[in-house]
Amino acid sequence: MRRLDILLVSSTTTAFAVILYLVCVAFRLVFPGWAMYELDRWVAIFPGFSWSVLGVTIGLIEIAAAAALGSALYAWLYNALARRLISRGAGAEPPVRAVA
């Protein structure tokens, strides 16, 4: 079983989260009447967020940090469990099926 590269998984997830965040912010700025969320929900998700350059930057830093930490933890846990299960022999070889 191949190990997950923690840096690659973390970087990819962080880039995806930042792009998605910026798309949501841009959508809110371009189409204010069609906004998906009100300010209260943005503030609940991103403490310190406001519709200013500083507030959007704070939200960007928070989403990047959360994505990087969460995905690094996921990849580390995956690698640890995979190593432990393989060392015990679980899942090392698929079961052989009898041909009728």
Short mmCIF file of C-alpha atoms in Angstrom, two decimals:
data_model
loop_
_atom_site.label_atom_id
_atom_site.label_comp_id
_atom_site.label_asym_id
_atom_site.label_seq_id
_atom_site.Cartn_x
_atom_site.Cartn_y
_atom_site.Cartn_z
CA MET A 1 0.00 0.00 0.00
CA ARG A 2 1.36 3.38 -0.95
CA ARG A 3 1.81 6.06 1.66
CA LEU A 4 0.26 9.49 1.27
CA ASP A 5 2.69 12.36 0.90
CA ILE A 6 1.64 14.67 3.73
CA LEU A 7 3.02 17.82 2.10
CA LEU A 8 1.37 17.05 -1.25
CA VAL A 9 -2.02 16.25 0.29
CA SER A 10 -1.86 19.32 2.52
CA SER A 11 -0.81 21.66 -0.31
CA THR A 12 -3.47 20.37 -2.68
CA THR A 13 -6.26 20.63 -0.14
CA THR A 14 -5.14 24.10 0.94
CA ALA A 15 -5.04 25.36 -2.64
CA PHE A 16 -8.51 23.95 -3.32
CA ALA A 17 -9.94 25.52 -0.13
CA VAL A 18 -8.40 28.92 -0.88
CA ILE A 19 -9.72 28.90 -4.46
CA LEU A 20 -13.19 27.91 -3.26
CA TYR A 21 -13.12 30.65 -0.60
CA LEU A 22 -12.12 33.28 -3.14
CA VAL A 23 -14.85 32.13 -5.54
CA CYS A 24 -17.44 32.48 -2.75
CA VAL A 25 -16.16 35.94 -1.80
CA ALA A 26 -16.15 37.03 -5.44
CA PHE A 27 -19.67 35.70 -5.97
CA ARG A 28 -20.88 37.70 -2.96
CA LEU A 29 -19.23 40.86 -4.26
CA VAL A 30 -20.42 40.48 -7.86
CA PHE A 31 -23.97 39.34 -7.03
CA PRO A 32 -24.83 40.85 -3.63
CA GLY A 33 -28.55 40.18 -4.04
CA TRP A 34 -27.94 36.47 -4.63
CA ALA A 35 -25.57 35.98 -1.73
CA MET A 36 -25.44 32.44 -0.38
CA TYR A 37 -24.83 33.54 3.19
CA GLU A 38 -25.42 36.54 5.38
CA LEU A 39 -22.60 38.17 7.31
CA ASP A 40 -23.51 36.36 10.55
CA ARG A 41 -22.71 32.97 9.03
CA TRP A 42 -19.38 34.14 7.63
CA VAL A 43 -18.42 35.52 11.05
CA ALA A 44 -19.46 32.26 12.74
CA ILE A 45 -17.25 30.25 10.39
CA PHE A 46 -14.34 32.72 10.27
CA PRO A 47 -13.89 34.72 13.50
CA GLY A 48 -12.70 38.22 12.70
CA PHE A 49 -14.24 38.18 9.21
CA SER A 50 -15.84 41.32 7.80
CA TRP A 51 -16.47 42.60 4.31
CA SER A 52 -13.27 44.64 4.24
CA VAL A 53 -9.85 43.85 2.80
CA LEU A 54 -8.54 43.00 6.27
CA GLY A 55 -11.59 40.87 7.12
CA VAL A 56 -11.43 38.90 3.87
CA THR A 57 -7.68 38.40 4.38
CA ILE A 58 -8.30 37.10 7.91
CA GLY A 59 -10.86 34.63 6.52
CA LEU A 60 -8.39 33.57 3.83
CA ILE A 61 -5.67 32.89 6.40
CA GLU A 62 -8.12 30.96 8.58
CA ILE A 63 -9.36 28.73 5.74
CA ALA A 64 -5.80 28.08 4.57
CA ALA A 65 -4.65 27.14 8.08
CA ALA A 66 -7.67 24.91 8.71
CA ALA A 67 -7.27 23.13 5.37
CA ALA A 68 -3.52 22.64 5.83
CA LEU A 69 -3.81 21.32 9.38
CA GLY A 70 -6.83 19.15 8.68
CA SER A 71 -5.42 17.53 5.58
CA ALA A 72 -1.98 17.01 7.17
CA LEU A 73 -3.67 15.30 10.11
CA TYR A 74 -5.72 13.15 7.71
CA ALA A 75 -2.64 12.06 5.71
CA TRP A 76 -0.63 11.34 8.86
CA LEU A 77 -3.46 9.29 10.36
CA TYR A 78 -3.95 7.39 7.09
CA ASN A 79 -0.25 6.52 6.94
CA ALA A 80 -0.17 5.46 10.60
CA LEU A 81 -3.23 3.22 10.28
CA ALA A 82 -2.10 1.76 6.96
CA ARG A 83 1.32 0.88 8.39
CA ARG A 84 -0.25 -0.67 11.49
CA LEU A 85 -2.83 -2.72 9.58
CA ILE A 86 -0.33 -3.93 6.99
CA SER A 87 2.16 -4.95 9.68
CA ARG A 88 -0.57 -7.12 11.24
CA GLY A 89 -1.30 -8.71 7.89
CA ALA A 90 -4.77 -7.21 7.48
CA GLY A 91 -5.46 -6.43 3.88
CA ALA A 92 -2.01 -7.49 2.68
CA GLU A 93 -3.37 -10.07 0.24
CA PRO A 94 -6.87 -10.11 -1.22
CA PRO A 95 -8.81 -13.32 -0.55
CA VAL A 96 -8.64 -15.96 -3.26
CA ARG A 97 -12.00 -16.76 -4.83
CA ALA A 98 -12.82 -20.28 -5.89
CA VAL A 99 -13.79 -20.66 -9.54
CA ALA A 100 -16.84 -22.87 -9.99
#
